[in-house]
Amino acid sequence: LPQHCVFDIKQAVYACPSPIELTVVYNGSTHGITASYRTPPNTGTGDDPPSQLSLREISGLLGHQISTWLIGDVGITDAVVKVPDGYVMVSMPNGGYIDYVYASASYSNTLMQVIFSTLQDAADLPPDAPPGMLIKITGTDYSEDNDYYVKFENGRWVETIGFSQQFLINASTMPHILVDMGSYFEFKKASWAQNKVGDARTNPPPEFLNNPITGIFQYRNRLGLMSGDIVALSEAAEFFNFFRTTVLVLKDSDPIFITASISGAPTLRHAVTFNEDIILFSDRAQYRLVAPDILSPATAAINVITQYRTDPDIPPVSAGNNIFFANKELGSAAVYEYYIDSDTGNKNAMCITSHVPRYIPDSVSNMTCSQALGLLVLHERDASELYLYKYYWAGSDKLQSAWFKFIFDESISIRGTCFIDDLLYVLYKDSSTGLWSFGSLDFSDTRPSSEHLDLTRLPYTATYTFSRFYVRDKQNGNLPITSGRLQLQRCFINLVAPSGPITAKVYHLDGSYYEYTWTGFNLGIHGNRLGVIDHNKDYVFQFPLRATNDSIKITMTDGSWMPLTITSVAWEANYITKGVQLI
């Protein structure tokens, strides 16, 4: 509520009354006064001219009446009345405010002006005013969109916030920050900026207040928050400010608020960097946050680019020019690779689990990716398995698309994973000890520690099950030929040095199996030493099969600490057709 007013006596005219009406409220009681001063008449002669009129005298007499009334009669001893030349400045103390002000002059209404809570033109602001006096500048039109507020501070008028327009952001319900303190990290509330100019119309509070924040990201030196279909970007270089710093002009650095539009009301949940852009994911569509060279409130927009369903609980991950995202379908998870076609520029998503549609359970909740390694990792919360996808692109051709998994001891409960360089860091809990730990899996090619969780040295056993062997028709789409009998004879595994021991098992339909082990050495070669593998020789590990292709299952197991590099697998068989193809 206004606590200050100024009476600006612009001109003195002979024989003119100058009444002032003032009503104040103090401690719940209302008090009013009418102060008045009439200038002397313009009478006199050349030898005895009329007295000279003085703005200081007029303001002094009016100010004396108001001061005597406020301090003496009403008893508001903390009230302040100042009377510089041509002005009467009244200030109420805390616990009081000015409710009504009126001033007029019978000769002309332009002789005296009241400066109370609003002005049309900033040019009418007095050069001096009570410290902290607040004025709303409305302009000459009827629109409220260009209204602003000024406050007299340190001898000048500065832009400020309107009457009772302070918005407080509850930091305890906003995203928190993790601060590196050198020897430890501190998790704490952020210092969110308050609005300092304008009002609820010209500088409204961010729309995510009092609504769930569904996603957070960083883009072009701004902090982005998502809530429902709203994207809010902070002021440039000021991550914790979502208010304008002036309402007089729209600055390029001001906060940005934009809406994603599609049929219905989408809920934006995730944002992923993609080709220097930001792709926003809702439950059933993907959007691109677009802007020219300068990201500003006037240029930013959100465009729908594709409409793929996405599971809201599994954040998508970026792999440079591609994005991996997941959706849960019929009890399992389908993983998609989002990309831009290099020939047409079209944006598409390819299902990379189409060849293993039931391999990934629908309970997975986290993905992480290493673009350098060409490796995607998924896991479900508090489980003991990691699902891995190894891929390799050569230009626009994908030469590898392989799924496999790591199975740890049942006492291990994985809570989170993250790649840093060639290391996959794993946050897990060991139920046998009750302790939380960080472990790491090394996927580089040169370190033998890749078979262990680094902190606990858990033994790691790799198992691979071969898909069924078929003869294929190269002239008919490489489809398998199943009309004949394929009698398998031998299997050949080509290994590149250095490679450690592996074990092959051939399972038959009756439950029996045969086990064959290659120790990592060719016996009878001079220079073999126990515990040392040969880094210079390549090997072929062969073992018998002696069964039809549909009556056996072949697995390969490596449980050693030594590296293993397999370049190819071949098999030898006899194929017998059941008939003759007639043309």
mmCIF file of C-alpha atoms in Angstrom, residues 3 64 108 123 127 136 171 187 216 248 255 261 273 294 306 310 340 356 364 401 406 415 430 469 524 575:
data_model
loop_
_atom_site.group_PDB
_atom_site.id
_atom_site.type_symbol
_atom_site.label_atom_id
_atom_site.label_comp_id
_atom_site.label_asym_id
_atom_site.label_seq_id
_atom_site.Cartn_x
_atom_site.Cartn_y
_atom_site.Cartn_z
ATOM 1 C CA GLN A 3 3.046 5.289 1.993
ATOM 2 C CA HIS A 64 3.094 23.118 8.010
ATOM 3 C CA SER A 108 -6.436 26.048 -13.318
ATOM 4 C CA ALA A 123 8.347 13.150 -17.570
ATOM 5 C CA PRO A 127 13.295 15.544 -9.346
ATOM 6 C CA LYS A 136 3.126 3.222 -11.579
ATOM 7 C CA ALA A 171 13.425 -23.358 -3.091
ATOM 8 C CA PHE A 187 23.587 -31.163 -1.964
ATOM 9 C CA ILE A 216 15.263 -30.430 -16.696
ATOM 10 C CA LEU A 248 10.389 -1.480 -20.757
ATOM 11 C CA PRO A 255 13.613 -15.820 -19.930
ATOM 12 C CA SER A 261 1.233 -27.960 -29.312
ATOM 13 C CA THR A 273 20.940 -32.993 -27.237
ATOM 14 C CA ILE A 294 20.214 -15.952 -31.321
ATOM 15 C CA THR A 306 7.748 -37.194 -35.157
ATOM 16 C CA THR A 310 7.938 -43.218 -25.491
ATOM 17 C CA ILE A 340 18.100 -38.425 -39.507
ATOM 18 C CA VAL A 356 14.942 -60.038 -30.013
ATOM 19 C CA VAL A 364 13.990 -51.671 -17.153
ATOM 20 C CA SER A 401 23.602 -54.797 -33.942
ATOM 21 C CA PHE A 406 25.851 -59.297 -17.780
ATOM 22 C CA ARG A 415 20.736 -48.758 -8.708
ATOM 23 C CA ASP A 430 25.631 -55.777 -1.815
ATOM 24 C CA PHE A 469 22.866 -72.681 -38.141
ATOM 25 C CA GLY A 524 53.857 -78.827 -27.797
ATOM 26 C CA TYR A 575 23.336 -80.781 -46.531
#
